[in-house]
Amino acid sequence: GTGSSILSALQDLFWLSKSKVEKQLQIISVLQWVLTFLIMGVACTLILMYILCTDCWAIAALYLAWLVFDWNTPKKGGRRSQWVRNWAIWRYFRDYFPIRLVKTHNLLTTRNYIFGYHPHGIMGLGAFCNFSTEATGVSQKFPGIRPYLATLAGNFRMPILRDYLMSGGICPVNRDSIDYILSKNGSGNAILIVVGGAAESLNCTPGKNSVTLKNRKGFVKLALRHGADLVPVYSFGENEVYKQVIFEEGSWGRWVQKKFQKHIGFAPCIFHGRGLFSSNTWGLLPYSKPITTVVGEPITIPKIDNPSQKEVDFYHSIYVDSLIKLFDKYKSKFGLPETEVLEVN
């Protein structure tokens, strides 16, 4: 009896230890992504400049020469790596929150798609995990569909960072890149555009479900020009993982943010999550709140080479209605009250 008790205690200790190790690996996996998002581009640029001033300058020179040769690759679908997309670190990343991908309808491999992702949140963590990695099984849920997450084109001017992003199937959110993927890359492509962009990130805060969409119609026009079906996507919990200081319209803080957004392409948010060693302290790690990304029903879009504003407005209204219906259908399943309303700005 005593031996059994000791063995049982050792087993309990072993599993407790394993649980702690897994939690630390989850924290490390999320931390590396947060640092990538915030500083990798600048850090790699500075390191490359430093190497140019050392005895190892030839290494940096060779990379820069190759960079010139490879400059247009991001505009031509990038260079995805299934090996990188399947790294174990992304599974720890997924489990930290956890993040989940919900499929509601099948997608035909004979069509191309533009996914509208909502809301932006601070870092678009659900968009990255679900569509730039295989952690939630996007390739199994949508066989034959190649997802491309579109992000700021400026990220692809940063050495090393550009290659890291492309390995996950991330592409620039500009017309050249989207035109290439939807017209010269066959069918079965799905470009994920975070429609609200930087403007939406300025208003994200826990407990708030709002999207910047009323005047965002460029993605609809692109869909019409290429005959790509539109798919609304909503991530429940995306706004819950960080707390942000929200500046009122007309304040100096909002003025600075809008100036950055206009001239640089992103808006500097003042936000915080939890600390590295404790959830009770402030830090850069997001809070471990569940994020559930629901992919809605595709909207069939005709191919119109030069769509009129009336046609763009018509399909945009259909898209907005579909997004609201998607939100209303699933909100109670993922922790929101039936009375919750999606605010469309």
mmCIF file of N, CA, C and O in Angstrom, residues 165-238:
data_model
loop_
_atom_site.group_PDB
_atom_site.id
_atom_site.type_symbol
_atom_site.label_atom_id
_atom_site.label_comp_id
_atom_site.label_asym_id
_atom_site.label_seq_id
_atom_site.Cartn_x
_atom_site.Cartn_y
_atom_site.Cartn_z
ATOM 1 N N LEU A 165 8.179 35.837 -43.040
ATOM 2 C CA LEU A 165 6.755 36.019 -43.323
ATOM 3 C C LEU A 165 6.324 35.196 -44.535
ATOM 4 O O LEU A 165 5.286 34.525 -44.511
ATOM 5 N N MET A 166 7.123 35.237 -45.591
ATOM 6 C CA MET A 166 6.761 34.495 -46.795
ATOM 7 C C MET A 166 6.693 32.997 -46.546
ATOM 8 O O MET A 166 5.883 32.295 -47.160
ATOM 9 N N SER A 167 7.516 32.492 -45.640
ATOM 10 C CA SER A 167 7.516 31.049 -45.362
ATOM 11 C C SER A 167 6.181 30.577 -44.802
ATOM 12 O O SER A 167 5.816 29.412 -44.932
ATOM 13 N N GLY A 168 5.421 31.512 -44.191
ATOM 14 C CA GLY A 168 4.106 31.152 -43.665
ATOM 15 C C GLY A 168 2.975 31.387 -44.648
ATOM 16 O O GLY A 168 1.807 31.188 -44.310
ATOM 17 N N GLY A 169 3.309 31.839 -45.869
ATOM 18 C CA GLY A 169 2.261 32.128 -46.847
ATOM 19 C C GLY A 169 1.682 33.511 -46.677
ATOM 20 O O GLY A 169 0.533 33.765 -47.052
ATOM 21 N N ILE A 170 2.472 34.443 -46.127
ATOM 22 C CA ILE A 170 2.032 35.824 -45.940
ATOM 23 C C ILE A 170 2.496 36.652 -47.135
ATOM 24 O O ILE A 170 3.624 36.489 -47.607
ATOM 25 N N CYS A 171 1.626 37.527 -47.617
ATOM 26 C CA CYS A 171 1.939 38.329 -48.807
ATOM 27 C C CYS A 171 1.606 39.798 -48.554
ATOM 28 O O CYS A 171 0.879 40.121 -47.612
ATOM 29 N N PRO A 172 2.118 40.710 -49.391
ATOM 30 C CA PRO A 172 1.795 42.133 -49.219
ATOM 31 C C PRO A 172 0.337 42.420 -49.570
ATOM 32 O O PRO A 172 -0.207 41.846 -50.515
ATOM 33 N N VAL A 173 -0.275 43.305 -48.815
ATOM 34 C CA VAL A 173 -1.661 43.662 -49.100
ATOM 35 C C VAL A 173 -1.664 44.842 -50.075
ATOM 36 O O VAL A 173 -2.050 45.960 -49.753
ATOM 37 N N ASN A 174 -1.227 44.571 -51.299
ATOM 38 C CA ASN A 174 -1.263 45.592 -52.347
ATOM 39 C C ASN A 174 -1.844 44.974 -53.619
ATOM 40 O O ASN A 174 -1.970 43.753 -53.739
ATOM 41 N N ARG A 175 -2.175 45.832 -54.559
ATOM 42 C CA ARG A 175 -2.891 45.369 -55.754
ATOM 43 C C ARG A 175 -2.055 44.406 -56.597
ATOM 44 O O ARG A 175 -2.582 43.415 -57.111
ATOM 45 N N ASP A 176 -0.739 44.678 -56.745
ATOM 46 C CA ASP A 176 0.104 43.802 -57.560
ATOM 47 C C ASP A 176 0.092 42.376 -57.047
ATOM 48 O O ASP A 176 -0.044 41.411 -57.808
ATOM 49 N N SER A 177 0.254 42.233 -55.746
ATOM 50 C CA SER A 177 0.308 40.906 -55.135
ATOM 51 C C SER A 177 -1.027 40.176 -55.254
ATOM 52 O O SER A 177 -1.079 38.998 -55.629
ATOM 53 N N ILE A 178 -2.098 40.888 -54.940
ATOM 54 C CA ILE A 178 -3.430 40.266 -54.987
ATOM 55 C C ILE A 178 -3.823 39.919 -56.417
ATOM 56 O O ILE A 178 -4.371 38.836 -56.682
ATOM 57 N N ASP A 179 -3.528 40.819 -57.366
ATOM 58 C CA ASP A 179 -3.822 40.538 -58.772
ATOM 59 C C ASP A 179 -3.093 39.289 -59.246
ATOM 60 O O ASP A 179 -3.659 38.457 -59.974
ATOM 61 N N TYR A 180 -1.829 39.146 -58.853
ATOM 62 C CA TYR A 180 -1.045 37.988 -59.285
ATOM 63 C C TYR A 180 -1.652 36.690 -58.738
ATOM 64 O O TYR A 180 -1.844 35.718 -59.487
ATOM 65 N N ILE A 181 -1.955 36.665 -57.456
ATOM 66 C CA ILE A 181 -2.463 35.439 -56.831
ATOM 67 C C ILE A 181 -3.822 35.043 -57.402
ATOM 68 O O ILE A 181 -4.097 33.857 -57.638
ATOM 69 N N LEU A 182 -4.662 36.035 -57.679
ATOM 70 C CA LEU A 182 -6.021 35.737 -58.146
ATOM 71 C C LEU A 182 -6.133 35.533 -59.653
ATOM 72 O O LEU A 182 -7.142 35.022 -60.125
ATOM 73 N N SER A 183 -5.084 35.906 -60.420
ATOM 74 C CA SER A 183 -5.194 35.789 -61.875
ATOM 75 C C SER A 183 -4.119 34.914 -62.511
ATOM 76 O O SER A 183 -4.327 34.382 -63.603
ATOM 77 N N LYS A 184 -2.972 34.746 -61.846
ATOM 78 C CA LYS A 184 -1.866 34.020 -62.468
ATOM 79 C C LYS A 184 -1.367 32.851 -61.635
ATOM 80 O O LYS A 184 -0.309 32.294 -61.893
ATOM 81 N N ASN A 185 -2.138 32.488 -60.632
ATOM 82 C CA ASN A 185 -1.696 31.425 -59.729
ATOM 83 C C ASN A 185 -2.687 30.272 -59.683
ATOM 84 O O ASN A 185 -2.740 29.518 -58.708
ATOM 85 N N GLY A 186 -3.505 30.142 -60.734
ATOM 86 C CA GLY A 186 -4.480 29.064 -60.778
ATOM 87 C C GLY A 186 -5.667 29.336 -59.868
ATOM 88 O O GLY A 186 -5.960 30.478 -59.500
ATOM 89 N N SER A 187 -6.371 28.275 -59.487
ATOM 90 C CA SER A 187 -7.543 28.396 -58.608
ATOM 91 C C SER A 187 -7.236 27.762 -57.250
ATOM 92 O O SER A 187 -6.180 27.177 -57.050
ATOM 93 N N GLY A 188 -8.191 27.896 -56.338
ATOM 94 C CA GLY A 188 -7.998 27.351 -54.998
ATOM 95 C C GLY A 188 -7.202 28.265 -54.084
ATOM 96 O O GLY A 188 -6.699 27.831 -53.045
ATOM 97 N N ASN A 189 -7.080 29.542 -54.451
ATOM 98 C CA ASN A 189 -6.355 30.513 -53.628
ATOM 99 C C ASN A 189 -7.340 31.286 -52.749
ATOM 100 O O ASN A 189 -8.432 31.643 -53.199
ATOM 101 N N ALA A 190 -6.938 31.561 -51.525
ATOM 102 C CA ALA A 190 -7.776 32.334 -50.612
ATOM 103 C C ALA A 190 -6.917 33.407 -49.961
ATOM 104 O O ALA A 190 -6.030 33.092 -49.156
ATOM 105 N N ILE A 191 -7.149 34.667 -50.328
ATOM 106 C CA ILE A 191 -6.406 35.781 -49.737
ATOM 107 C C ILE A 191 -7.188 36.321 -48.552
ATOM 108 O O ILE A 191 -8.357 36.677 -48.670
ATOM 109 N N LEU A 192 -6.534 36.335 -47.413
ATOM 110 C CA LEU A 192 -7.162 36.820 -46.187
ATOM 111 C C LEU A 192 -6.767 38.284 -45.978
ATOM 112 O O LEU A 192 -5.588 38.584 -45.797
ATOM 113 N N ILE A 193 -7.755 39.179 -46.024
ATOM 114 C CA ILE A 193 -7.515 40.615 -45.823
ATOM 115 C C ILE A 193 -8.171 41.042 -44.518
ATOM 116 O O ILE A 193 -9.369 40.831 -44.320
ATOM 117 N N VAL A 194 -7.383 41.626 -43.620
ATOM 118 C CA VAL A 194 -7.932 42.181 -42.382
ATOM 119 C C VAL A 194 -8.498 43.551 -42.748
ATOM 120 O O VAL A 194 -7.782 44.554 -42.770
ATOM 121 N N VAL A 195 -9.771 43.567 -43.072
ATOM 122 C CA VAL A 195 -10.396 44.699 -43.742
ATOM 123 C C VAL A 195 -10.294 45.995 -42.943
ATOM 124 O O VAL A 195 -10.009 47.062 -43.495
ATOM 125 N N GLY A 196 -10.482 45.928 -41.640
ATOM 126 C CA GLY A 196 -10.481 47.142 -40.825
ATOM 127 C C GLY A 196 -9.127 47.794 -40.697
ATOM 128 O O GLY A 196 -9.035 49.011 -40.470
ATOM 129 N N GLY A 197 -8.071 47.013 -40.830
ATOM 130 C CA GLY A 197 -6.711 47.528 -40.800
ATOM 131 C C GLY A 197 -6.367 48.324 -39.558
ATOM 132 O O GLY A 197 -6.926 48.112 -38.473
ATOM 133 N N ALA A 198 -5.444 49.272 -39.736
ATOM 134 C CA ALA A 198 -4.937 50.054 -38.612
ATOM 135 C C ALA A 198 -6.029 50.872 -37.938
ATOM 136 O O ALA A 198 -6.030 51.039 -36.713
ATOM 137 N N ALA A 199 -6.968 51.382 -38.726
ATOM 138 C CA ALA A 199 -8.044 52.200 -38.150
ATOM 139 C C ALA A 199 -8.853 51.395 -37.144
ATOM 140 O O ALA A 199 -9.249 51.911 -36.086
ATOM 141 N N GLU A 200 -9.100 50.149 -37.458
ATOM 142 C CA GLU A 200 -9.883 49.294 -36.565
ATOM 143 C C GLU A 200 -9.104 48.947 -35.302
ATOM 144 O O GLU A 200 -9.687 48.834 -34.212
ATOM 145 N N SER A 201 -7.781 48.785 -35.440
ATOM 146 C CA SER A 201 -6.970 48.422 -34.276
ATOM 147 C C SER A 201 -7.018 49.505 -33.202
ATOM 148 O O SER A 201 -6.847 49.215 -32.012
ATOM 149 N N LEU A 202 -7.239 50.758 -33.595
ATOM 150 C CA LEU A 202 -7.265 51.866 -32.638
ATOM 151 C C LEU A 202 -8.471 51.798 -31.705
ATOM 152 O O LEU A 202 -8.478 52.446 -30.658
ATOM 153 N N ASN A 203 -9.494 51.041 -32.089
ATOM 154 C CA ASN A 203 -10.717 50.980 -31.287
ATOM 155 C C ASN A 203 -10.946 49.641 -30.621
ATOM 156 O O ASN A 203 -11.977 49.432 -29.991
ATOM 157 N N CYS A 204 -9.990 48.722 -30.774
ATOM 158 C CA CYS A 204 -10.215 47.393 -30.197
ATOM 159 C C CYS A 204 -9.940 47.412 -28.695
ATOM 160 O O CYS A 204 -8.944 47.969 -28.235
ATOM 161 N N THR A 205 -10.847 46.838 -27.956
ATOM 162 C CA THR A 205 -10.727 46.768 -26.507
ATOM 163 C C THR A 205 -11.590 45.624 -26.009
ATOM 164 O O THR A 205 -12.585 45.263 -26.659
ATOM 165 N N PRO A 206 -11.227 44.978 -24.904
ATOM 166 C CA PRO A 206 -12.027 43.864 -24.398
ATOM 167 C C PRO A 206 -13.494 44.249 -24.200
ATOM 168 O O PRO A 206 -13.809 45.352 -23.753
ATOM 169 N N GLY A 207 -14.363 43.334 -24.560
ATOM 170 C CA GLY A 207 -15.793 43.549 -24.382
ATOM 171 C C GLY A 207 -16.462 44.316 -25.505
ATOM 172 O O GLY A 207 -17.675 44.525 -25.478
ATOM 173 N N LYS A 208 -15.681 44.723 -26.510
ATOM 174 C CA LYS A 208 -16.251 45.502 -27.604
ATOM 175 C C LYS A 208 -16.179 44.721 -28.906
ATOM 176 O O LYS A 208 -15.116 44.244 -29.288
ATOM 177 N N ASN A 209 -17.289 44.607 -29.595
ATOM 178 C CA ASN A 209 -17.336 43.936 -30.895
ATOM 179 C C ASN A 209 -17.759 44.952 -31.946
ATOM 180 O O ASN A 209 -18.943 45.215 -32.147
ATOM 181 N N SER A 210 -16.764 45.553 -32.577
ATOM 182 C CA SER A 210 -17.043 46.548 -33.616
ATOM 183 C C SER A 210 -16.060 46.354 -34.757
ATOM 184 O O SER A 210 -14.923 45.926 -34.543
ATOM 185 N N VAL A 211 -16.498 46.661 -35.968
ATOM 186 C CA VAL A 211 -15.657 46.513 -37.154
ATOM 187 C C VAL A 211 -15.699 47.802 -37.964
ATOM 188 O O VAL A 211 -16.704 48.511 -37.994
ATOM 189 N N THR A 212 -14.585 48.120 -38.608
ATOM 190 C CA THR A 212 -14.510 49.265 -39.511
ATOM 191 C C THR A 212 -14.723 48.739 -40.921
ATOM 192 O O THR A 212 -13.838 48.096 -41.491
ATOM 193 N N LEU A 213 -15.911 48.976 -41.466
ATOM 194 C CA LEU A 213 -16.295 48.301 -42.705
ATOM 195 C C LEU A 213 -17.132 49.144 -43.660
ATOM 196 O O LEU A 213 -17.093 48.928 -44.874
ATOM 197 N N LYS A 214 -17.878 50.112 -43.153
ATOM 198 C CA LYS A 214 -18.834 50.847 -43.991
ATOM 199 C C LYS A 214 -18.195 51.443 -45.240
ATOM 200 O O LYS A 214 -18.782 51.412 -46.323
ATOM 201 N N ASN A 215 -17.016 52.016 -45.083
ATOM 202 C CA ASN A 215 -16.351 52.676 -46.210
ATOM 203 C C ASN A 215 -15.172 51.880 -46.739
ATOM 204 O O ASN A 215 -14.362 52.417 -47.508
ATOM 205 N N ARG A 216 -15.050 50.625 -46.346
ATOM 206 C CA ARG A 216 -13.985 49.755 -46.842
ATOM 207 C C ARG A 216 -14.561 48.890 -47.963
ATOM 208 O O ARG A 216 -15.162 47.842 -47.700
ATOM 209 N N LYS A 217 -14.377 49.333 -49.206
ATOM 210 C CA LYS A 217 -15.002 48.633 -50.336
ATOM 211 C C LYS A 217 -13.994 48.178 -51.379
ATOM 212 O O LYS A 217 -14.366 47.528 -52.363
ATOM 213 N N GLY A 218 -12.731 48.486 -51.176
ATOM 214 C CA GLY A 218 -11.717 48.113 -52.151
ATOM 215 C C GLY A 218 -11.607 46.614 -52.342
ATOM 216 O O GLY A 218 -11.406 46.139 -53.472
ATOM 217 N N PHE A 219 -11.776 45.844 -51.257
ATOM 218 C CA PHE A 219 -11.677 44.389 -51.371
ATOM 219 C C PHE A 219 -12.834 43.814 -52.176
ATOM 220 O O PHE A 219 -12.688 42.789 -52.859
ATOM 221 N N VAL A 220 -13.984 44.486 -52.132
ATOM 222 C CA VAL A 220 -15.136 44.044 -52.921
ATOM 223 C C VAL A 220 -14.873 44.301 -54.402
ATOM 224 O O VAL A 220 -15.168 43.456 -55.265
ATOM 225 N N LYS A 221 -14.285 45.444 -54.707
ATOM 226 C CA LYS A 221 -13.958 45.767 -56.098
ATOM 227 C C LYS A 221 -12.940 44.773 -56.655
ATOM 228 O O LYS A 221 -13.062 44.333 -57.814
ATOM 229 N N LEU A 222 -11.959 44.411 -55.858
ATOM 230 C CA LEU A 222 -10.973 43.402 -56.282
ATOM 231 C C LEU A 222 -11.652 42.067 -56.551
ATOM 232 O O LEU A 222 -11.332 41.383 -57.527
ATOM 233 N N ALA A 223 -12.577 41.694 -55.681
ATOM 234 C CA ALA A 223 -13.299 40.426 -55.861
ATOM 235 C C ALA A 223 -14.083 40.431 -57.166
ATOM 236 O O ALA A 223 -14.101 39.432 -57.904
ATOM 237 N N LEU A 224 -14.718 41.540 -57.491
ATOM 238 C CA LEU A 224 -15.487 41.644 -58.734
ATOM 239 C C LEU A 224 -14.572 41.595 -59.959
ATOM 240 O O LEU A 224 -14.893 40.931 -60.948
ATOM 241 N N ARG A 225 -13.433 42.270 -59.895
ATOM 242 C CA ARG A 225 -12.521 42.292 -61.040
ATOM 243 C C ARG A 225 -11.979 40.899 -61.355
ATOM 244 O O ARG A 225 -11.690 40.585 -62.510
ATOM 245 N N HIS A 226 -11.861 40.062 -60.322
ATOM 246 C CA HIS A 226 -11.291 38.728 -60.523
ATOM 247 C C HIS A 226 -12.331 37.607 -60.434
ATOM 248 O O HIS A 226 -11.986 36.440 -60.661
ATOM 249 N N GLY A 227 -13.564 37.948 -60.113
ATOM 250 C CA GLY A 227 -14.575 36.911 -59.943
ATOM 251 C C GLY A 227 -14.255 35.991 -58.784
ATOM 252 O O GLY A 227 -14.528 34.780 -58.833
ATOM 253 N N ALA A 228 -13.671 36.568 -57.724
ATOM 254 C CA ALA A 228 -13.306 35.784 -56.535
ATOM 255 C C ALA A 228 -14.423 35.884 -55.503
ATOM 256 O O ALA A 228 -14.909 36.985 -55.205
ATOM 257 N N ASP A 229 -14.851 34.762 -54.971
ATOM 258 C CA ASP A 229 -15.935 34.762 -53.995
ATOM 259 C C ASP A 229 -15.491 35.391 -52.682
ATOM 260 O O ASP A 229 -14.346 35.219 -52.243
ATOM 261 N N LEU A 230 -16.400 36.118 -52.052
ATOM 262 C CA LEU A 230 -16.124 36.754 -50.772
ATOM 263 C C LEU A 230 -16.562 35.848 -49.626
ATOM 264 O O LEU A 230 -17.634 35.231 -49.683
ATOM 265 N N VAL A 231 -15.717 35.779 -48.592
ATOM 266 C CA VAL A 231 -16.023 34.926 -47.437
ATOM 267 C C VAL A 231 -15.846 35.748 -46.159
ATOM 268 O O VAL A 231 -14.730 36.166 -45.841
ATOM 269 N N PRO A 232 -16.934 35.996 -45.408
ATOM 270 C CA PRO A 232 -16.788 36.715 -44.138
ATOM 271 C C PRO A 232 -16.195 35.803 -43.063
ATOM 272 O O PRO A 232 -16.552 34.625 -42.963
ATOM 273 N N VAL A 233 -15.270 36.357 -42.280
ATOM 274 C CA VAL A 233 -14.617 35.598 -41.203
ATOM 275 C C VAL A 233 -14.655 36.455 -39.947
ATOM 276 O O VAL A 233 -14.245 37.617 -39.975
ATOM 277 N N TYR A 234 -15.142 35.879 -38.847
ATOM 278 C CA TYR A 234 -15.153 36.628 -37.585
ATOM 279 C C TYR A 234 -14.441 35.837 -36.502
ATOM 280 O O TYR A 234 -14.677 34.640 -36.331
ATOM 281 N N SER A 235 -13.549 36.534 -35.776
ATOM 282 C CA SER A 235 -12.792 35.908 -34.697
ATOM 283 C C SER A 235 -13.328 36.385 -33.348
ATOM 284 O O SER A 235 -13.068 37.521 -32.943
ATOM 285 N N PHE A 236 -14.052 35.521 -32.700
ATOM 286 C CA PHE A 236 -14.552 35.823 -31.357
ATOM 287 C C PHE A 236 -13.391 35.729 -30.368
ATOM 288 O O PHE A 236 -12.684 34.729 -30.325
ATOM 289 N N GLY A 237 -13.195 36.793 -29.606
ATOM 290 C CA GLY A 237 -12.120 36.808 -28.618
ATOM 291 C C GLY A 237 -10.871 37.547 -29.055
ATOM 292 O O GLY A 237 -9.978 37.779 -28.239
ATOM 293 N N GLU A 238 -10.792 37.948 -30.320
ATOM 294 C CA GLU A 238 -9.593 38.654 -30.811
ATOM 295 C C GLU A 238 -9.339 39.950 -30.035
ATOM 296 O O GLU A 238 -8.183 40.313 -29.781
#
